[in-house]
């Protein structure tokens, strides 16, 4: 088999799982780098925290304070959908929505966003009543409670790969809603040496008991010794959809890894590890769901 396929997200089972759990502050610094000086706020009459916009932009890593002022002066910054014209504007980072050149900037440091590479055999739940290994075990009970994290959608226990964790309910709900057709990419090892006809079959649609299911894109990555490796992209969100489609097509799944959600990729991240989304990844998720 062509082992380069592992660079596309298939985990190397020969390597030990080395779980890295960042502390809440470390995780925040990966997408929000805010100095202690920028945390100084003043309270308005309603009791909400107010910070100068240029400080907020600098704290979010958009630009230096001076360059942020130039962005504002150039009319490139919006707050709650309105172009900012007032240089000394103060905002509430926990409430107000900020965009630069039309792209949303995450300025609420209470919100956190992570990618977990879920290993095989781990239940997608924060706590398992039957005592089975679960996502909550990997991220740590104290860390989960401190951030109020929950998983966005789920992967069955036998499926590995990219799982989003956040405390942003609005983003999570939209990512899971069929209306936004957020695409996911999987690497599937199936039993049987597939033919190119399978690509057309999966794209045209497979008739399942709960309706037709279609793949957006299918690629045959490798075929060897009675098995095949497929790359499948689809926006379906039904339970076990990839496994069910391939089984109906005559190719039962032996191993399944989710490697990508929209533009956010698993890459070389090892099974069991967690990392924070970077600013561009988060912006792309906001954009695809209209936030």
PDB file of N, CA, C and O in Angstrom, residues 157-206:
ATOM      1  N   UNK A 157     -17.693   4.876  17.933  1.00  0.00           N
ATOM      2  CA  UNK A 157     -16.501   4.423  18.648  1.00  0.00           C
ATOM      3  C   UNK A 157     -15.438   3.855  17.717  1.00  0.00           C
ATOM      4  O   UNK A 157     -14.242   4.028  17.951  1.00  0.00           O
ATOM      5  N   UNK A 158     -15.860   3.187  16.645  1.00  0.00           N
ATOM      6  CA  UNK A 158     -14.911   2.553  15.738  1.00  0.00           C
ATOM      7  C   UNK A 158     -14.282   3.530  14.756  1.00  0.00           C
ATOM      8  O   UNK A 158     -13.328   3.190  14.065  1.00  0.00           O
ATOM      9  N   UNK A 159     -14.810   4.747  14.690  1.00  0.00           N
ATOM     10  CA  UNK A 159     -14.298   5.746  13.753  1.00  0.00           C
ATOM     11  C   UNK A 159     -13.317   6.681  14.454  1.00  0.00           C
ATOM     12  O   UNK A 159     -13.562   7.134  15.570  1.00  0.00           O
ATOM     13  N   UNK A 160     -12.225   6.971  13.781  1.00  0.00           N
ATOM     14  CA  UNK A 160     -11.200   7.853  14.324  1.00  0.00           C
ATOM     15  C   UNK A 160     -11.274   9.228  13.660  1.00  0.00           C
ATOM     16  O   UNK A 160     -11.999   9.435  12.703  1.00  0.00           O
ATOM     17  N   UNK A 161     -10.479  10.155  14.205  1.00  0.00           N
ATOM     18  CA  UNK A 161     -10.263  11.388  13.485  1.00  0.00           C
ATOM     19  C   UNK A 161     -10.788  12.650  14.113  1.00  0.00           C
ATOM     20  O   UNK A 161     -11.024  12.745  15.326  1.00  0.00           O
ATOM     21  N   UNK A 162     -11.002  13.649  13.241  1.00  0.00           N
ATOM     22  CA  UNK A 162     -11.241  15.030  13.637  1.00  0.00           C
ATOM     23  C   UNK A 162     -12.591  15.209  14.330  1.00  0.00           C
ATOM     24  O   UNK A 162     -13.637  14.931  13.757  1.00  0.00           O
ATOM     25  N   UNK A 163     -12.527  15.715  15.551  1.00  0.00           N
ATOM     26  CA  UNK A 163     -13.722  16.042  16.321  1.00  0.00           C
ATOM     27  C   UNK A 163     -13.549  17.439  16.888  1.00  0.00           C
ATOM     28  O   UNK A 163     -12.567  17.721  17.582  1.00  0.00           O
ATOM     29  N   UNK A 164     -14.479  18.331  16.580  1.00  0.00           N
ATOM     30  CA  UNK A 164     -14.426  19.691  17.101  1.00  0.00           C
ATOM     31  C   UNK A 164     -14.982  19.740  18.512  1.00  0.00           C
ATOM     32  O   UNK A 164     -16.018  19.134  18.808  1.00  0.00           O
ATOM     33  N   UNK A 165     -14.298  20.497  19.382  1.00  0.00           N
ATOM     34  CA  UNK A 165     -14.740  20.730  20.760  1.00  0.00           C
ATOM     35  C   UNK A 165     -14.804  22.231  20.981  1.00  0.00           C
ATOM     36  O   UNK A 165     -13.871  22.954  20.625  1.00  0.00           O
ATOM     37  N   UNK A 166     -15.886  22.713  21.576  1.00  0.00           N
ATOM     38  CA  UNK A 166     -16.027  24.144  21.797  1.00  0.00           C
ATOM     39  C   UNK A 166     -17.041  24.390  22.914  1.00  0.00           C
ATOM     40  O   UNK A 166     -17.700  23.464  23.386  1.00  0.00           O
ATOM     41  N   UNK A 167     -17.162  25.654  23.322  1.00  0.00           N
ATOM     42  CA  UNK A 167     -18.255  26.068  24.200  1.00  0.00           C
ATOM     43  C   UNK A 167     -19.113  27.124  23.506  1.00  0.00           C
ATOM     44  O   UNK A 167     -19.901  27.813  24.143  1.00  0.00           O
ATOM     45  N   UNK A 168     -18.947  27.238  22.181  1.00  0.00           N
ATOM     46  CA  UNK A 168     -19.699  28.183  21.359  1.00  0.00           C
ATOM     47  C   UNK A 168     -20.923  27.465  20.780  1.00  0.00           C
ATOM     48  O   UNK A 168     -20.846  26.814  19.738  1.00  0.00           O
ATOM     49  N   UNK A 169     -22.045  27.595  21.458  1.00  0.00           N
ATOM     50  CA  UNK A 169     -23.248  26.875  21.062  1.00  0.00           C
ATOM     51  C   UNK A 169     -23.792  27.277  19.708  1.00  0.00           C
ATOM     52  O   UNK A 169     -24.260  26.434  18.941  1.00  0.00           O
ATOM     53  N   UNK A 170     -23.739  28.566  19.375  1.00  0.00           N
ATOM     54  CA  UNK A 170     -24.281  29.037  18.105  1.00  0.00           C
ATOM     55  C   UNK A 170     -23.494  28.465  16.933  1.00  0.00           C
ATOM     56  O   UNK A 170     -24.077  27.981  15.954  1.00  0.00           O
ATOM     57  N   UNK A 171     -22.178  28.512  17.005  1.00  0.00           N
ATOM     58  CA  UNK A 171     -21.363  27.956  15.939  1.00  0.00           C
ATOM     59  C   UNK A 171     -21.586  26.451  15.824  1.00  0.00           C
ATOM     60  O   UNK A 171     -21.741  25.920  14.718  1.00  0.00           O
ATOM     61  N   UNK A 172     -21.620  25.767  16.951  1.00  0.00           N
ATOM     62  CA  UNK A 172     -21.804  24.312  16.941  1.00  0.00           C
ATOM     63  C   UNK A 172     -23.131  23.927  16.291  1.00  0.00           C
ATOM     64  O   UNK A 172     -23.188  23.015  15.456  1.00  0.00           O
ATOM     65  N   UNK A 173     -24.199  24.620  16.652  1.00  0.00           N
ATOM     66  CA  UNK A 173     -25.516  24.311  16.094  1.00  0.00           C
ATOM     67  C   UNK A 173     -25.552  24.503  14.589  1.00  0.00           C
ATOM     68  O   UNK A 173     -26.138  23.697  13.854  1.00  0.00           O
ATOM     69  N   UNK A 174     -24.914  25.551  14.118  1.00  0.00           N
ATOM     70  CA  UNK A 174     -24.917  25.812  12.676  1.00  0.00           C
ATOM     71  C   UNK A 174     -24.069  24.809  11.918  1.00  0.00           C
ATOM     72  O   UNK A 174     -24.419  24.394  10.808  1.00  0.00           O
ATOM     73  N   UNK A 175     -22.943  24.422  12.491  1.00  0.00           N
ATOM     74  CA  UNK A 175     -22.094  23.442  11.828  1.00  0.00           C
ATOM     75  C   UNK A 175     -22.807  22.106  11.660  1.00  0.00           C
ATOM     76  O   UNK A 175     -22.578  21.377  10.686  1.00  0.00           O
ATOM     77  N   UNK A 176     -23.706  21.775  12.583  1.00  0.00           N
ATOM     78  CA  UNK A 176     -24.427  20.506  12.525  1.00  0.00           C
ATOM     79  C   UNK A 176     -25.720  20.595  11.721  1.00  0.00           C
ATOM     80  O   UNK A 176     -26.297  19.577  11.350  1.00  0.00           O
ATOM     81  N   UNK A 177     -26.188  21.819  11.428  1.00  0.00           N
ATOM     82  CA  UNK A 177     -27.476  21.977  10.754  1.00  0.00           C
ATOM     83  C   UNK A 177     -27.348  21.652   9.262  1.00  0.00           C
ATOM     84  O   UNK A 177     -26.445  22.156   8.585  1.00  0.00           O
ATOM     85  N   UNK A 178     -28.259  20.829   8.726  1.00  0.00           N
ATOM     86  CA  UNK A 178     -28.195  20.451   7.302  1.00  0.00           C
ATOM     87  C   UNK A 178     -28.262  21.643   6.353  1.00  0.00           C
ATOM     88  O   UNK A 178     -27.745  21.574   5.234  1.00  0.00           O
ATOM     89  N   UNK A 179     -28.868  22.732   6.804  1.00  0.00           N
ATOM     90  CA  UNK A 179     -29.034  23.915   5.958  1.00  0.00           C
ATOM     91  C   UNK A 179     -27.706  24.425   5.403  1.00  0.00           C
ATOM     92  O   UNK A 179     -27.632  24.883   4.256  1.00  0.00           O
ATOM     93  N   UNK A 180     -26.623  24.333   6.183  1.00  0.00           N
ATOM     94  CA  UNK A 180     -25.353  24.936   5.799  1.00  0.00           C
ATOM     95  C   UNK A 180     -24.457  23.974   5.006  1.00  0.00           C
ATOM     96  O   UNK A 180     -23.430  24.391   4.477  1.00  0.00           O
ATOM     97  N   UNK A 181     -24.845  22.716   4.928  1.00  0.00           N
ATOM     98  CA  UNK A 181     -24.146  21.732   4.100  1.00  0.00           C
ATOM     99  C   UNK A 181     -22.631  21.776   4.294  1.00  0.00           C
ATOM    100  O   UNK A 181     -21.849  21.838   3.342  1.00  0.00           O
ATOM    101  N   UNK A 182     -22.208  21.744   5.546  1.00  0.00           N
ATOM    102  CA  UNK A 182     -20.775  21.761   5.861  1.00  0.00           C
ATOM    103  C   UNK A 182     -20.168  20.411   5.477  1.00  0.00           C
ATOM    104  O   UNK A 182     -20.617  19.363   5.932  1.00  0.00           O
ATOM    105  N   UNK A 183     -19.140  20.438   4.648  1.00  0.00           N
ATOM    106  CA  UNK A 183     -18.563  19.201   4.128  1.00  0.00           C
ATOM    107  C   UNK A 183     -17.552  18.591   5.095  1.00  0.00           C
ATOM    108  O   UNK A 183     -16.801  19.296   5.749  1.00  0.00           O
ATOM    109  N   UNK A 184     -17.571  17.247   5.135  1.00  0.00           N
ATOM    110  CA  UNK A 184     -16.595  16.487   5.912  1.00  0.00           C
ATOM    111  C   UNK A 184     -15.887  15.510   4.983  1.00  0.00           C
ATOM    112  O   UNK A 184     -16.501  14.985   4.058  1.00  0.00           O
ATOM    113  N   UNK A 185     -14.614  15.267   5.268  1.00  0.00           N
ATOM    114  CA  UNK A 185     -13.819  14.364   4.457  1.00  0.00           C
ATOM    115  C   UNK A 185     -13.367  13.175   5.295  1.00  0.00           C
ATOM    116  O   UNK A 185     -12.927  13.339   6.432  1.00  0.00           O
ATOM    117  N   UNK A 186     -13.483  11.980   4.718  1.00  0.00           N
ATOM    118  CA  UNK A 186     -13.127  10.731   5.397  1.00  0.00           C
ATOM    119  C   UNK A 186     -12.158   9.924   4.552  1.00  0.00           C
ATOM    120  O   UNK A 186     -12.224   9.949   3.317  1.00  0.00           O
ATOM    121  N   UNK A 187     -11.270   9.188   5.237  1.00  0.00           N
ATOM    122  CA  UNK A 187     -10.449   8.169   4.602  1.00  0.00           C
ATOM    123  C   UNK A 187     -10.997   6.827   5.052  1.00  0.00           C
ATOM    124  O   UNK A 187     -11.034   6.528   6.256  1.00  0.00           O
ATOM    125  N   UNK A 188     -11.464   6.023   4.093  1.00  0.00           N
ATOM    126  CA  UNK A 188     -12.105   4.751   4.411  1.00  0.00           C
ATOM    127  C   UNK A 188     -11.320   3.600   3.810  1.00  0.00           C
ATOM    128  O   UNK A 188     -11.082   3.560   2.599  1.00  0.00           O
ATOM    129  N   UNK A 189     -10.914   2.669   4.660  1.00  0.00           N
ATOM    130  CA  UNK A 189     -10.322   1.421   4.191  1.00  0.00           C
ATOM    131  C   UNK A 189     -11.440   0.400   4.092  1.00  0.00           C
ATOM    132  O   UNK A 189     -12.122   0.115   5.086  1.00  0.00           O
ATOM    133  N   UNK A 190     -11.667  -0.135   2.885  1.00  0.00           N
ATOM    134  CA  UNK A 190     -12.787  -1.056   2.666  1.00  0.00           C
ATOM    135  C   UNK A 190     -12.269  -2.418   2.217  1.00  0.00           C
ATOM    136  O   UNK A 190     -11.159  -2.545   1.679  1.00  0.00           O
ATOM    137  N   UNK A 191     -13.095  -3.420   2.439  1.00  0.00           N
ATOM    138  CA  UNK A 191     -12.774  -4.775   2.001  1.00  0.00           C
ATOM    139  C   UNK A 191     -13.218  -4.924   0.548  1.00  0.00           C
ATOM    140  O   UNK A 191     -14.375  -4.669   0.209  1.00  0.00           O
ATOM    141  N   UNK A 192     -12.268  -5.290  -0.299  1.00  0.00           N
ATOM    142  CA  UNK A 192     -12.558  -5.435  -1.722  1.00  0.00           C
ATOM    143  C   UNK A 192     -11.757  -4.445  -2.550  1.00  0.00           C
ATOM    144  O   UNK A 192     -11.476  -3.328  -2.112  1.00  0.00           O
ATOM    145  N   UNK A 193     -11.358  -4.858  -3.742  1.00  0.00           N
ATOM    146  CA  UNK A 193     -10.623  -3.987  -4.653  1.00  0.00           C
ATOM    147  C   UNK A 193     -11.630  -3.242  -5.535  1.00  0.00           C
ATOM    148  O   UNK A 193     -12.201  -3.809  -6.460  1.00  0.00           O
ATOM    149  N   UNK A 194     -11.836  -1.985  -5.214  1.00  0.00           N
ATOM    150  CA  UNK A 194     -12.903  -1.219  -5.850  1.00  0.00           C
ATOM    151  C   UNK A 194     -12.580  -0.879  -7.302  1.00  0.00           C
ATOM    152  O   UNK A 194     -11.413  -0.775  -7.687  1.00  0.00           O
ATOM    153  N   UNK A 195     -13.628  -0.707  -8.086  1.00  0.00           N
ATOM    154  CA  UNK A 195     -13.522  -0.275  -9.470  1.00  0.00           C
ATOM    155  C   UNK A 195     -13.987   1.179  -9.560  1.00  0.00           C
ATOM    156  O   UNK A 195     -14.669   1.694  -8.678  1.00  0.00           O
ATOM    157  N   UNK A 196     -13.645   1.828 -10.657  1.00  0.00           N
ATOM    158  CA  UNK A 196     -13.995   3.239 -10.829  1.00  0.00           C
ATOM    159  C   UNK A 196     -15.504   3.460 -10.887  1.00  0.00           C
ATOM    160  O   UNK A 196     -15.984   4.563 -10.658  1.00  0.00           O
ATOM    161  N   UNK A 197     -16.263   2.417 -11.188  1.00  0.00           N
ATOM    162  CA  UNK A 197     -17.727   2.535 -11.200  1.00  0.00           C
ATOM    163  C   UNK A 197     -18.268   2.968  -9.840  1.00  0.00           C
ATOM    164  O   UNK A 197     -19.337   3.576  -9.759  1.00  0.00           O
ATOM    165  N   UNK A 198     -17.532   2.630  -8.790  1.00  0.00           N
ATOM    166  CA  UNK A 198     -17.993   2.987  -7.444  1.00  0.00           C
ATOM    167  C   UNK A 198     -18.064   4.500  -7.271  1.00  0.00           C
ATOM    168  O   UNK A 198     -18.954   5.002  -6.569  1.00  0.00           O
ATOM    169  N   UNK A 199     -17.151   5.236  -7.891  1.00  0.00           N
ATOM    170  CA  UNK A 199     -17.155   6.692  -7.778  1.00  0.00           C
ATOM    171  C   UNK A 199     -18.481   7.252  -8.288  1.00  0.00           C
ATOM    172  O   UNK A 199     -19.139   8.053  -7.617  1.00  0.00           O
ATOM    173  N   UNK A 200     -18.877   6.817  -9.479  1.00  0.00           N
ATOM    174  CA  UNK A 200     -20.137   7.288 -10.050  1.00  0.00           C
ATOM    175  C   UNK A 200     -21.331   6.868  -9.187  1.00  0.00           C
ATOM    176  O   UNK A 200     -22.255   7.649  -8.952  1.00  0.00           O
ATOM    177  N   UNK A 201     -21.286   5.645  -8.674  1.00  0.00           N
ATOM    178  CA  UNK A 201     -22.388   5.135  -7.857  1.00  0.00           C
ATOM    179  C   UNK A 201     -22.580   5.971  -6.591  1.00  0.00           C
ATOM    180  O   UNK A 201     -23.707   6.341  -6.239  1.00  0.00           O
ATOM    181  N   UNK A 202     -21.481   6.281  -5.897  1.00  0.00           N
ATOM    182  CA  UNK A 202     -21.587   7.042  -4.647  1.00  0.00           C
ATOM    183  C   UNK A 202     -22.010   8.486  -4.894  1.00  0.00           C
ATOM    184  O   UNK A 202     -22.726   9.078  -4.089  1.00  0.00           O
ATOM    185  N   UNK A 203     -21.573   9.060  -6.014  1.00  0.00           N
ATOM    186  CA  UNK A 203     -21.933  10.444  -6.327  1.00  0.00           C
ATOM    187  C   UNK A 203     -23.376  10.557  -6.829  1.00  0.00           C
ATOM    188  O   UNK A 203     -24.055  11.547  -6.562  1.00  0.00           O
ATOM    189  N   UNK A 204     -23.837   9.548  -7.548  1.00  0.00           N
ATOM    190  CA  UNK A 204     -25.220   9.569  -8.021  1.00  0.00           C
ATOM    191  C   UNK A 204     -26.202   9.275  -6.899  1.00  0.00           C
ATOM    192  O   UNK A 204     -27.333   9.757  -6.927  1.00  0.00           O
ATOM    193  N   UNK A 205     -25.770   8.490  -5.914  1.00  0.00           N
ATOM    194  CA  UNK A 205     -26.610   8.240  -4.752  1.00  0.00           C
ATOM    195  C   UNK A 205     -26.830   6.768  -4.486  1.00  0.00           C
ATOM    196  O   UNK A 205     -27.002   5.967  -5.407  1.00  0.00           O
ATOM    197  N   UNK A 206     -26.809   6.426  -3.203  1.00  0.00           N
ATOM    198  CA  UNK A 206     -27.055   5.066  -2.746  1.00  0.00           C
ATOM    199  C   UNK A 206     -28.377   5.066  -1.999  1.00  0.00           C
ATOM    200  O   UNK A 206     -28.625   5.916  -1.137  1.00  0.00           O
TER     201      UNK A 206
END
